[in-house]
Short mmCIF file of C-alpha atoms and ligand atoms in Angstrom, two decimals:
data_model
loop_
_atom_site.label_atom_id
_atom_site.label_comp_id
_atom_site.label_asym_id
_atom_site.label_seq_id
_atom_site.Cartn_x
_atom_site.Cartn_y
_atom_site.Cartn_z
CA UNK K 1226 4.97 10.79 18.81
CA UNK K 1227 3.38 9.68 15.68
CA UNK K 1228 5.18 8.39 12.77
CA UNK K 1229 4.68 7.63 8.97
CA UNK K 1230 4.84 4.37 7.56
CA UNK K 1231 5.65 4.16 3.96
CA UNK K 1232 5.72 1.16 1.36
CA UNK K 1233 7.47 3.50 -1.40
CA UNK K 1234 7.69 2.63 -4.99
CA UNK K 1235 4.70 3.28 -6.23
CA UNK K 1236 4.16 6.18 -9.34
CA UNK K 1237 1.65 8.89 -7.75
CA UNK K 1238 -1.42 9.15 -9.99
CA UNK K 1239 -4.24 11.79 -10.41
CA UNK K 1240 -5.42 15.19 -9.03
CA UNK K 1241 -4.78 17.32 -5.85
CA UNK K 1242 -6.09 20.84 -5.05
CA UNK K 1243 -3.22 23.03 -3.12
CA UNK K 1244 -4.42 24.57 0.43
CA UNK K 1245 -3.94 28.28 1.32
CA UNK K 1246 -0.67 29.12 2.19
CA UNK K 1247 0.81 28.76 5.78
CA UNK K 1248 3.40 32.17 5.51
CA UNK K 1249 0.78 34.09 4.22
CA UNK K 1250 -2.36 33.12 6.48
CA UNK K 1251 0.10 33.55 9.82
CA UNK K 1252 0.52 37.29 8.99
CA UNK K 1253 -2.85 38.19 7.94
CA UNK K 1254 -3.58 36.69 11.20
CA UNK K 1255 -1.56 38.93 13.11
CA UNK K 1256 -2.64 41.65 10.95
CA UNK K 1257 -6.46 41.49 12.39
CA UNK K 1258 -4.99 43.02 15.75
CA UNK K 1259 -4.45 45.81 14.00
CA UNK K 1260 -8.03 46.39 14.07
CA UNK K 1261 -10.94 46.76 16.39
CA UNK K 1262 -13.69 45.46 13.55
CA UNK K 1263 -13.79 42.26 12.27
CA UNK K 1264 -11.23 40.55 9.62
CA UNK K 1265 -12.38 37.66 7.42
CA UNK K 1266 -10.15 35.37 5.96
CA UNK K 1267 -11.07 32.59 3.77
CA UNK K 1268 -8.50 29.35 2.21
CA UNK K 1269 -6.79 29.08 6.03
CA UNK K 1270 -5.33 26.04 5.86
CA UNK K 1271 -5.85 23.66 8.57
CA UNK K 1272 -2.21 23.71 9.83
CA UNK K 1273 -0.82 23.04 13.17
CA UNK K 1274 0.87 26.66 12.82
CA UNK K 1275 -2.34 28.21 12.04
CA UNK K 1276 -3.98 26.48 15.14
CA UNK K 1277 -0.67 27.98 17.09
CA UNK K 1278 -1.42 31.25 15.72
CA UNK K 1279 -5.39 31.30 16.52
CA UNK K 1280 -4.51 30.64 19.97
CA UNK K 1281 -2.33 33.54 20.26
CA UNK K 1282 -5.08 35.64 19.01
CA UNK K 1283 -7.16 34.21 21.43
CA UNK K 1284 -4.57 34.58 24.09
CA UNK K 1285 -4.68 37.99 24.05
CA UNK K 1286 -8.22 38.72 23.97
CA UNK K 1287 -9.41 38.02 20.23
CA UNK K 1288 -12.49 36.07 19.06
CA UNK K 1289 -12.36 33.88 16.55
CA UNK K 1290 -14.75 32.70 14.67
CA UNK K 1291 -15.03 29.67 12.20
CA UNK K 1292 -18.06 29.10 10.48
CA UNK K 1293 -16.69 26.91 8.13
CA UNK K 1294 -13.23 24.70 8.36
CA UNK K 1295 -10.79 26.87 6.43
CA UNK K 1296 -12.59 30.44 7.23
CA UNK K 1297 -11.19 32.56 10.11
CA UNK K 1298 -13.41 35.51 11.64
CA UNK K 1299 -11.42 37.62 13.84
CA UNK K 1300 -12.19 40.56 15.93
CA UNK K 1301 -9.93 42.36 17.96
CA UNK K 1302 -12.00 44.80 20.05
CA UNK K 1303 -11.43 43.19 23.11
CA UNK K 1304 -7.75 42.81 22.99
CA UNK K 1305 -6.22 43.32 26.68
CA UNK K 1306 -2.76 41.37 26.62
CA UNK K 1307 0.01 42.49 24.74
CA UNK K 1308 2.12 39.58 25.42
CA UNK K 1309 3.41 36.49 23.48
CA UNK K 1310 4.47 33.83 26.00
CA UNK K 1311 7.20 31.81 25.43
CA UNK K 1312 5.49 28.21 25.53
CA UNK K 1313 3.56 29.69 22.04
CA UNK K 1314 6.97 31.71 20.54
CA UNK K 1315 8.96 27.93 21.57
CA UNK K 1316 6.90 26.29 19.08
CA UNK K 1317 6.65 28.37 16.46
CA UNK K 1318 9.04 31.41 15.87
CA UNK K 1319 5.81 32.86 14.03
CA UNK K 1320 4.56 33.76 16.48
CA UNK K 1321 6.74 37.06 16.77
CA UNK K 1322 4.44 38.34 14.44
CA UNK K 1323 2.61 39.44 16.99
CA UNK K 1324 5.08 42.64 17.70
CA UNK K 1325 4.42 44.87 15.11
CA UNK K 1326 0.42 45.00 15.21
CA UNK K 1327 0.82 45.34 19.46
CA UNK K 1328 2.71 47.93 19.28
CA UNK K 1329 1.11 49.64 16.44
CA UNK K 1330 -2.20 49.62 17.75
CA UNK K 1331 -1.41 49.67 22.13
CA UNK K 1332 1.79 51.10 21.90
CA UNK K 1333 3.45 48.26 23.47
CA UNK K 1334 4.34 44.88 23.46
CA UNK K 1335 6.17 41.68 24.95
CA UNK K 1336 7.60 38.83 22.75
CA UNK K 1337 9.37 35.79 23.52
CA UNK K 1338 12.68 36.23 22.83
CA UNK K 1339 12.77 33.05 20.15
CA UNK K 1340 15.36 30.34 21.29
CA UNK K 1341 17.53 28.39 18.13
CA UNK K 1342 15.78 26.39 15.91
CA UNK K 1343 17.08 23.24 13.65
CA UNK K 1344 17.70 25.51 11.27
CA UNK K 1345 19.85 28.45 12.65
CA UNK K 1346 19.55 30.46 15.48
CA UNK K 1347 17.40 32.85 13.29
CA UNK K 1348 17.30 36.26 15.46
CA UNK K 1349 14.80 38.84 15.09
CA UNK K 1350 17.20 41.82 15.50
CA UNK K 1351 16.45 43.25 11.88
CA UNK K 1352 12.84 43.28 13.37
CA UNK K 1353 13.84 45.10 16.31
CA UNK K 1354 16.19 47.31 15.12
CA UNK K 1355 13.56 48.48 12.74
CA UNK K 1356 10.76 49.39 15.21
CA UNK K 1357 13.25 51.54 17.22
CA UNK K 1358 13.63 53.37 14.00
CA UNK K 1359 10.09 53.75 14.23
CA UNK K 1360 10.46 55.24 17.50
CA UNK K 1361 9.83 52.88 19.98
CA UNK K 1362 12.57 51.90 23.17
CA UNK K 1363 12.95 47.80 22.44
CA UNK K 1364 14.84 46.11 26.14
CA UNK K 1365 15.07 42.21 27.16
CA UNK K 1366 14.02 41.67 30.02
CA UNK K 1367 14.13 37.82 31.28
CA UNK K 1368 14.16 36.44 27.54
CA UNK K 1369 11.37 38.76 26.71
CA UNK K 1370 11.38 41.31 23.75
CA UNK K 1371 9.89 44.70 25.74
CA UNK K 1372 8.66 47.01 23.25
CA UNK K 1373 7.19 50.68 23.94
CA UNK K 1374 6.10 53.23 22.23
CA UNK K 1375 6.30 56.11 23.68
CA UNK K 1376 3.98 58.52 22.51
CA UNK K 1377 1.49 55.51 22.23
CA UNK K 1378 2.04 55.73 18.75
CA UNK K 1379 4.66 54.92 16.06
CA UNK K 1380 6.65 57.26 13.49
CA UNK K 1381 6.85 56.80 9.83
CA UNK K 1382 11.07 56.15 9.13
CA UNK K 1383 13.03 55.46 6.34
CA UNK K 1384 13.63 51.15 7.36
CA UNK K 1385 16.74 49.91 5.04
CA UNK K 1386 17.21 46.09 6.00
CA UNK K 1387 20.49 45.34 5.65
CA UNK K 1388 19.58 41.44 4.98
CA UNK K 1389 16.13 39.86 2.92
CA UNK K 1390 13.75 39.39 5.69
CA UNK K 1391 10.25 38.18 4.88
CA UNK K 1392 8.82 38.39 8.47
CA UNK K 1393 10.63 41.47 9.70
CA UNK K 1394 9.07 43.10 6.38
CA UNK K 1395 6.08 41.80 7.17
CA UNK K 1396 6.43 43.01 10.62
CA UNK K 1397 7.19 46.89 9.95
CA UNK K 1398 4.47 46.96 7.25
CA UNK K 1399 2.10 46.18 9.91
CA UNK K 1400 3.58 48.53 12.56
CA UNK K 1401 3.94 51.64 9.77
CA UNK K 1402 0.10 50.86 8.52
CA UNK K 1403 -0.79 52.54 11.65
CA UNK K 1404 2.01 54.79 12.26
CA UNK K 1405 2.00 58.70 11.92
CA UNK K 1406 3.61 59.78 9.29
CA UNK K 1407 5.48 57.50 5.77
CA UNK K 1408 7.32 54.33 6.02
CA UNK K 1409 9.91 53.60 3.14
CA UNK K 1410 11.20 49.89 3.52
CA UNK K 1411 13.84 49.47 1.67
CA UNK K 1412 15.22 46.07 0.66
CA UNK K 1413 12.39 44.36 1.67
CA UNK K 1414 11.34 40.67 1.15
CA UNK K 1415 9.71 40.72 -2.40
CA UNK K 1416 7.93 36.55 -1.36
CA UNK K 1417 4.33 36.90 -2.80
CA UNK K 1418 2.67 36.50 1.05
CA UNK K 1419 4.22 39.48 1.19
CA UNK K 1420 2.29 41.00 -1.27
CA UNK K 1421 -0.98 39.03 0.05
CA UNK K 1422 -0.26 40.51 3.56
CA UNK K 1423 -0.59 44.25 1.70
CA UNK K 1424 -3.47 43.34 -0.45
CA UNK K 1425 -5.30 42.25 2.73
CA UNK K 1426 -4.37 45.62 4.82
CA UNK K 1427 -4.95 48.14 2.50
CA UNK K 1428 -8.63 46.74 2.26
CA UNK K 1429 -8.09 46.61 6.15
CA UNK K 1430 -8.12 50.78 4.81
CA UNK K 1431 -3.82 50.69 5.23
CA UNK K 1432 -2.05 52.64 2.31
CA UNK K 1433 1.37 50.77 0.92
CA UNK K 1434 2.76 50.94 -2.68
CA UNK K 1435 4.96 48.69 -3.68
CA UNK K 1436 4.76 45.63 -1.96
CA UNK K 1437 6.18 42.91 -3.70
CA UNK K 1438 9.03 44.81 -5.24
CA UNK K 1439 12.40 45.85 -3.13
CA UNK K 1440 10.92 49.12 -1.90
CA UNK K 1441 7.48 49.37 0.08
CA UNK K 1442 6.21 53.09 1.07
CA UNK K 1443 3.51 52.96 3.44
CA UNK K 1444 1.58 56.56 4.86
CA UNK K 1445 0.45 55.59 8.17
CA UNK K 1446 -3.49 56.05 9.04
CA UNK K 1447 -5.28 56.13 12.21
CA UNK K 1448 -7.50 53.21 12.28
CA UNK K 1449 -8.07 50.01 10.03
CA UNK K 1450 -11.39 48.73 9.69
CA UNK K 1451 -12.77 45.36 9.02
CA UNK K 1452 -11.90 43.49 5.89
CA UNK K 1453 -12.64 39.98 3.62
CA UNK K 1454 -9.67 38.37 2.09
CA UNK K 1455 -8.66 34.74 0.73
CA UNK K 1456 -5.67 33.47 1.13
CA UNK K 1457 -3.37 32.88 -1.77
CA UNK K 1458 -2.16 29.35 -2.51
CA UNK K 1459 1.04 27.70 -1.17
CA UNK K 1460 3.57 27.73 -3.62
CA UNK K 1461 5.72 25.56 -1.53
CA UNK K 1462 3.21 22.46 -1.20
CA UNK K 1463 2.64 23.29 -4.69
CA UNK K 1464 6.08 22.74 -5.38
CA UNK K 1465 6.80 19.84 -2.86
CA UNK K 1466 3.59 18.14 -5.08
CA UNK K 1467 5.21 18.87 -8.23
CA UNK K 1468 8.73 17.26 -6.66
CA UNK K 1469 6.45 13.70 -5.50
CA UNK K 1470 5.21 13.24 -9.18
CA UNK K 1471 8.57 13.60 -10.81
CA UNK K 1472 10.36 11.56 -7.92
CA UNK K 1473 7.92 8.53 -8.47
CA UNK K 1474 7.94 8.73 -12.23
CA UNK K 1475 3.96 9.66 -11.71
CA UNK K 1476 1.53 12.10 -13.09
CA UNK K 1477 -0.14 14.78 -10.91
CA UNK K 1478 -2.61 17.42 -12.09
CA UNK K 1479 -1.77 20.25 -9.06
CA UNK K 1480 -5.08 22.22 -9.28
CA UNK K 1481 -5.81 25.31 -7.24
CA UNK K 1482 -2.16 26.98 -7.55
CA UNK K 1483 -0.42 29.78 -8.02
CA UNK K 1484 2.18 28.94 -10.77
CA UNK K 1485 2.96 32.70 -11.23
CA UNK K 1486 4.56 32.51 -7.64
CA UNK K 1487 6.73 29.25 -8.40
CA UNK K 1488 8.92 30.62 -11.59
CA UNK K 1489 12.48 29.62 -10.13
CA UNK K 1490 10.80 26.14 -9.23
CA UNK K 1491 8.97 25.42 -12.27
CA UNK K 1492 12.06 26.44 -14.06
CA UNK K 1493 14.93 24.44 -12.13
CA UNK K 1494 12.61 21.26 -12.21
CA UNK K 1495 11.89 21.50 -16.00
CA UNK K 1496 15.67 21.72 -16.71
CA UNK K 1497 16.06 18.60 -14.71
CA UNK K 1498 13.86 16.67 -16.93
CA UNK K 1499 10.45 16.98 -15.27
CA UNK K 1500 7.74 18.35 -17.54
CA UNK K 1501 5.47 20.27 -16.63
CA UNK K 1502 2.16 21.88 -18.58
CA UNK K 1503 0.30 24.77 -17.44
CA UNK K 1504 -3.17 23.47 -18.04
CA UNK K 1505 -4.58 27.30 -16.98
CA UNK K 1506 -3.92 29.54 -14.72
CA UNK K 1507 -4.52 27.54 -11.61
CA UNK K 1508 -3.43 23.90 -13.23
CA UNK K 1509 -0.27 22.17 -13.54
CA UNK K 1510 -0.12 19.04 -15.03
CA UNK K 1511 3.78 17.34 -14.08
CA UNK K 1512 5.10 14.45 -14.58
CA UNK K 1513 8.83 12.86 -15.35
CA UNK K 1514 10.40 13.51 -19.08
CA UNK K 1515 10.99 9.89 -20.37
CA UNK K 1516 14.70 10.70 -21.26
CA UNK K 1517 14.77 11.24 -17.15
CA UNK K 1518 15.95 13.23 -14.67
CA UNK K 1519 19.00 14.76 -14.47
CA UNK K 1520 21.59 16.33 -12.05
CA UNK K 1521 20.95 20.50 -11.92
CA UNK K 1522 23.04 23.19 -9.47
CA UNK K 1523 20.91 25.17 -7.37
CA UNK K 1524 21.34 28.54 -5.28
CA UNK K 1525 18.80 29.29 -2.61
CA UNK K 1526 18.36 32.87 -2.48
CA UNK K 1527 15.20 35.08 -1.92
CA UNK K 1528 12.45 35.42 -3.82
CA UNK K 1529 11.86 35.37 -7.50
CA UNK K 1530 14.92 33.23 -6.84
CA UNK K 1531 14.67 29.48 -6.08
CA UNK K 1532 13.41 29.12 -2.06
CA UNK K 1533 15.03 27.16 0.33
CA UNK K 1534 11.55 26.08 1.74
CA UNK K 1535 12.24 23.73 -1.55
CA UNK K 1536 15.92 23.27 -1.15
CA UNK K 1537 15.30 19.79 1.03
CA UNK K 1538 12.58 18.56 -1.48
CA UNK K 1539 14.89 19.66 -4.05
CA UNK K 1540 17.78 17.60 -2.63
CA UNK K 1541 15.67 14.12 -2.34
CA UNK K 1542 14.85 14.94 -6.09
CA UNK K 1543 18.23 15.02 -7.05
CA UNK K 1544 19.19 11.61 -5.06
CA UNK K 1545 17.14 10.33 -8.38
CA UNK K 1546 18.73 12.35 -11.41
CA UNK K 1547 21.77 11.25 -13.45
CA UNK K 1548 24.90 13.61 -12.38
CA UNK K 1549 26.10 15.20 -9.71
CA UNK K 1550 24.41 18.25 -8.73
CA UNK K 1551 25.96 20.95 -6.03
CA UNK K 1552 23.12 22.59 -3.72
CA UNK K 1553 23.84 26.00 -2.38
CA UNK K 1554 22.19 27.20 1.05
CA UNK K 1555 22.40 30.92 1.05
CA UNK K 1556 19.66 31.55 3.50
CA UNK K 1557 19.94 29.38 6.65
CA UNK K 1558 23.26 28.11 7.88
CA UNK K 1559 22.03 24.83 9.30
CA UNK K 1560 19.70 23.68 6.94
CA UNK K 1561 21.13 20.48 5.71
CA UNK K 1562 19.56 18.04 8.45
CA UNK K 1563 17.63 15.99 6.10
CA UNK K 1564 20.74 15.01 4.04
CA UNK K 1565 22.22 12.36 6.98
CA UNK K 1566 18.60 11.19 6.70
CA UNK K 1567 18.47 10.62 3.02
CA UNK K 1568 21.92 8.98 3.19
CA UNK K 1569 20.14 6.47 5.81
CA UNK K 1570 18.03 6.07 2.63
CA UNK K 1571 21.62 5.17 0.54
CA UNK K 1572 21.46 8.30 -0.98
CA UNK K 1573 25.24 9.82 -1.99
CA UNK K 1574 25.29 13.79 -0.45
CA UNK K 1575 29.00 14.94 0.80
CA UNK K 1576 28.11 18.06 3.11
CA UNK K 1577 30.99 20.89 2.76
CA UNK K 1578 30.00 24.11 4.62
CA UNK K 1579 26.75 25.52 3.42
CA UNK K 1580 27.23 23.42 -0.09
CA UNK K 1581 25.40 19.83 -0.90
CA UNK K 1582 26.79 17.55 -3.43
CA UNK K 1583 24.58 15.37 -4.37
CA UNK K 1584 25.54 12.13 -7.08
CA UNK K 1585 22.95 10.27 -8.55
CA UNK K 1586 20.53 7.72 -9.30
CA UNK K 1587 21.09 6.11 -6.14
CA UNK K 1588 18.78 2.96 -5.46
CA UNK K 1589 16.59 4.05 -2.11
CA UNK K 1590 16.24 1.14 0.62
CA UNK K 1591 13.17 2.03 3.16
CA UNK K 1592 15.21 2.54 6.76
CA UNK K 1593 14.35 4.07 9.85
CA UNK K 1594 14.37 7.79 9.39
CA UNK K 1595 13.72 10.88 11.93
CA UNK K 1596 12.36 14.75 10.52
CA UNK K 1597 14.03 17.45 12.50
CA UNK K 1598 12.10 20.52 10.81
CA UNK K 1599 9.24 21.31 8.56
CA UNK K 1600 10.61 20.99 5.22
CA UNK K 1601 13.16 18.51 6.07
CA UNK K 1602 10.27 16.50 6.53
CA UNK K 1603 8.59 16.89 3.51
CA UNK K 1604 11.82 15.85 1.37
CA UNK K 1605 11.67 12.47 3.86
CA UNK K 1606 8.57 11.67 2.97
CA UNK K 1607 9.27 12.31 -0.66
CA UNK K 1608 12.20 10.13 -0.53
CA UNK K 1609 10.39 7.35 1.20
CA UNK K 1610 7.69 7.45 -1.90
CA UNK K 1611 10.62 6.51 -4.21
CA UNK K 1612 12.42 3.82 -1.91
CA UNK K 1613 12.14 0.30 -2.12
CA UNK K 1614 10.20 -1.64 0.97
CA UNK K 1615 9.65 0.18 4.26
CA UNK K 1616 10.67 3.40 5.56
CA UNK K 1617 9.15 4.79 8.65
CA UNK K 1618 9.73 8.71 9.54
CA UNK K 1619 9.65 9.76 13.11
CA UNK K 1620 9.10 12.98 14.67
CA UNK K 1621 6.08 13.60 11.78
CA UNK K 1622 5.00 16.59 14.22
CA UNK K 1623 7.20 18.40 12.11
CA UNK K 1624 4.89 18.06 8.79
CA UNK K 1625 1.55 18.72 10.45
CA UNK K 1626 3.19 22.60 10.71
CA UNK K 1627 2.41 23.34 7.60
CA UNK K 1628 1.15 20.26 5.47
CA UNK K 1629 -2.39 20.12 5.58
CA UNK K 1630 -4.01 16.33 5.23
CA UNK K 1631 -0.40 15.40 3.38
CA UNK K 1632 -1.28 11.53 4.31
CA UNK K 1633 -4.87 11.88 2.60
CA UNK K 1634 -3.95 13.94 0.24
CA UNK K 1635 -0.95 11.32 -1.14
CA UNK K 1636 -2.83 7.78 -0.13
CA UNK K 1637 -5.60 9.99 -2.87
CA UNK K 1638 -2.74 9.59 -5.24
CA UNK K 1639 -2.09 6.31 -4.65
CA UNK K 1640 0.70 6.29 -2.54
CA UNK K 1641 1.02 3.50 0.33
CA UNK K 1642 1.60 5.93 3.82
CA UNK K 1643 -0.17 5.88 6.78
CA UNK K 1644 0.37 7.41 10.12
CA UNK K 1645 1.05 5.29 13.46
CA UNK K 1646 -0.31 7.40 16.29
CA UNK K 1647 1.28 6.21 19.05
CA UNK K 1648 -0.64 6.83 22.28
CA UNK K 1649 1.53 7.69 25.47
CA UNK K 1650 2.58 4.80 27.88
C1 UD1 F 935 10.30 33.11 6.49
C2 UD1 F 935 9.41 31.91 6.29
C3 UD1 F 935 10.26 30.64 6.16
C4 UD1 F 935 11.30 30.82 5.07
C5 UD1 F 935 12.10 32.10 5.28
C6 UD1 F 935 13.04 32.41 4.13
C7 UD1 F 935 7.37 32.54 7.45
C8 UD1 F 935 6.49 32.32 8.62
N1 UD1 F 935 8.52 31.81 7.42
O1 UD1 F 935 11.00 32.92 7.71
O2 UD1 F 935 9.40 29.56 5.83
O3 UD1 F 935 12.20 29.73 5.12
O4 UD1 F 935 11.21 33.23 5.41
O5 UD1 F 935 12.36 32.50 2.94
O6 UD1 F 935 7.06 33.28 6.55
N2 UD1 F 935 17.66 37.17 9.98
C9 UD1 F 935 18.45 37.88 10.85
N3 UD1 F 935 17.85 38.80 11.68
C10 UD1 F 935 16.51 39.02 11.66
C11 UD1 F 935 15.71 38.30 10.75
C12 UD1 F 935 16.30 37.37 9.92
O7 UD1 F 935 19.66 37.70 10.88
O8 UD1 F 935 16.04 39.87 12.43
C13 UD1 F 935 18.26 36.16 9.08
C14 UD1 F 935 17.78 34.75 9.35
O9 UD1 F 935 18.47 34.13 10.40
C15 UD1 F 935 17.99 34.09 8.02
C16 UD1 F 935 17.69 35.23 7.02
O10 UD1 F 935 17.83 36.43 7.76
O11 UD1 F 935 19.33 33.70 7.89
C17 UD1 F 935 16.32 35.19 6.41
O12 UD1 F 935 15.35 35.04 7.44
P1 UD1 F 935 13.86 35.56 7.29
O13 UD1 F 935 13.56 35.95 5.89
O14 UD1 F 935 13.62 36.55 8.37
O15 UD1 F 935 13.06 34.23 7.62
P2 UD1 F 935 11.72 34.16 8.41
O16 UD1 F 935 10.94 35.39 8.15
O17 UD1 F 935 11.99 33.75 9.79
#
């Protein structure tokens, strides 16, 4: 299992260009086997997820195509399993993104049931619940989500979630593009890849209004047709960049982002002392204010509010700030696995329920550390940039989800990382 060594204490310095983002290029993948023509996308980032998900795709009968690194050609046509397995769904709960396009476009489909993850047990029933609305008979049947339709096709419904969910919205807007009849979603996930996801199948030919907002409508059409799209940036390395210049007392110039999709973030940082200049519309210049950081409360909650893909970065952030700050999980109930970690570090968090309290500046010694999920890892690594001497982070696997080149992109910066690829005995 490969690790990261890192010799922290050093101020990052200079520029880094963001990569596409990971929740946004997994469901416009999905979305191309909705199609029988080919699908385009451009600014895939070069993910372990993404790799995951072009499997799938391949799994079940797609070709893809990449002429160039970050560019993903897909074609459908020749699509003749409708089946996620579980060794793909095990390793990344993505992957039931799969459902809604099968069963839009072949009337049925078979999905790992996903297992628990670090972070919650995270069920899909919202998902489920939904298609049957749509008409199709959902069953488990040896851990495996059956799902039929039984007039081959789906029916527009009214779809009110009772809870935020950004990949069950995701998933209906797919199944209703090719449904008969309107969709209404009601509720729905507002995250900007869910807006990307629209933009990319309604010039797939799909018609939804409203994506992005609490209410979608989508009037179902018969086919979709090929498309070209690029994905948008990702606001949470964005923000996990933004969180390594303030936590090293650095300056970063984060080119190649989406600041419009980071509001909560770029406000919660700049009241705890970071500053941060919007150079244009793609540029953020950040660094530490000189008076320094201090402690700031945060909620997660869904988007525009703050994200808890930046609630662990967040946390390591606030190991450095004067105060005590209280973090709120609202969204996952098990999502404070990094904070033992960062206490390994000599960091001061008391845990109580879904609440962090978090007292700082504490002085960060480099220790043995282990990641136990994607972001949790990113706020290690973060951490380890600000410690003094040696800390070396197992279980990196973690990062390469959904981090593209994070050790070149921070040794560019001048930070002292590297990974140790351990080969098997
Ligand atoms: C997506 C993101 C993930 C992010 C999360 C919340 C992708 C690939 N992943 O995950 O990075 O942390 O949104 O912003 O885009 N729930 C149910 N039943 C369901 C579905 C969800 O109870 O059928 C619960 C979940 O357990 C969780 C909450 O709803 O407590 C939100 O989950 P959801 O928005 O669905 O997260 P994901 O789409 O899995």
């Amino acid at each position: 299992m490969d690790k990261f060594l890192v010799r922290g204490g050093r101020p990052l310095h200079g520029k880094i260009e963001i990569s596409g983002a990971k929740n946004s290029a997994l469901p416009c993948l999905a979305a191309t086997l909705l199609s029988e023509e080919t699908v385009t996308l451009h600014n895939v980032p070069y993910v372990k997820d993404l790799i995951t998900q072009r499997r799938l795709l391949e799994d079940l009968g797609a070709t893809v195509l990449t002429p160039e690194l970050r560019t993903h050609k897909v074609n459908a046509r020749g699509v003749q399993v409708f089946e996620a397995p579980y060794e793909l769904v095990k390793t990344m709960r993505a992957s039931v993104l799969a459902l809604g396009p099968l069963l839009a476009r072949f009337g049925q489909a078979k999905v790992s049931l996903p297992g628990g993850c670090a972070i919650g047990t995270r069920p899909i029933d919202l998902h489920l619940r939904a298609f049957e609305q749509l008409g199709a008979v959902v069953s488990l049947e040896s851990g495996d989500v059956v799902a039929r339709a039984p007039k081959g096709r789906l029916t527009g419904a009214e779809v009110e979630f009772e809870k935020v969910t950004v990949t069950g919205t995701e998933n209906v807007m797919m199944a209703a593009s090719l449904a008969d009849g309107r969709t209404t979603i009601r509720n729905a996930a507002c995250e900007p890849e869910i807006d990307d996801l629209a933009e990319l199948l309604n010039k797939m030919g799909a018609r939804i209004r409203g994506a992005g907002t609490t209410e979608i409508t989508i009037d179902g059409v018969e086919t979709l047709g090929g498309a070209e799209h690029t994905i948008i940036p990702d606001r949470i390395e964005t923000g996990t960049f933004l969180v390594a210049a303030a936590i090293t007392g650095g300056e970063i110039e984060v080119k190649g982002c989406g600041p419009e999709h980071l509001g909560a973030v770029i406000a919660k940082l700049r009241e705890a002392g970071v500053e941060i200049d919007e150079l244009n519309q793609s540029t953020l210049l950040v660094r530490r204010s000189s008076a320094g950081l201090k402690a700031c409360d945060v909620v997660t909650e869904p988007h525009p509010l703050f994200p808890t893909d930046m609630q662990a970065q967040y946390m390591a952030l606030m190991t450095q700030a004067e105060g005590t700050s209280t973090i709120v999980e609202t969204i996952f109930e098990n999502r404070f696995m990094h904070a033992s970690e960062l206490v390994r570090l000599g960091a001061d968090i008391q845990i109580h329920g879904n609440t962090a309290v978090v007292t700082g500046p504490s002085r960060l010694m480099g220790a043995k550390i282990q990641a136990s999920d994607l972001r949790a890892s990113a706020s290690l690594v973060l951490a380890a940039l600000c410690a003094e001497g040696e800390t070396l982070i197992d279980r990196v696997y973690h990062i390469d989800r959904g981090y593209e080149t994070i050790v070149r992109k921070l040794r560019s910066l001048g930070a002292d990382i590297e990974r140790i690829t351990e080969s098997p005995a």
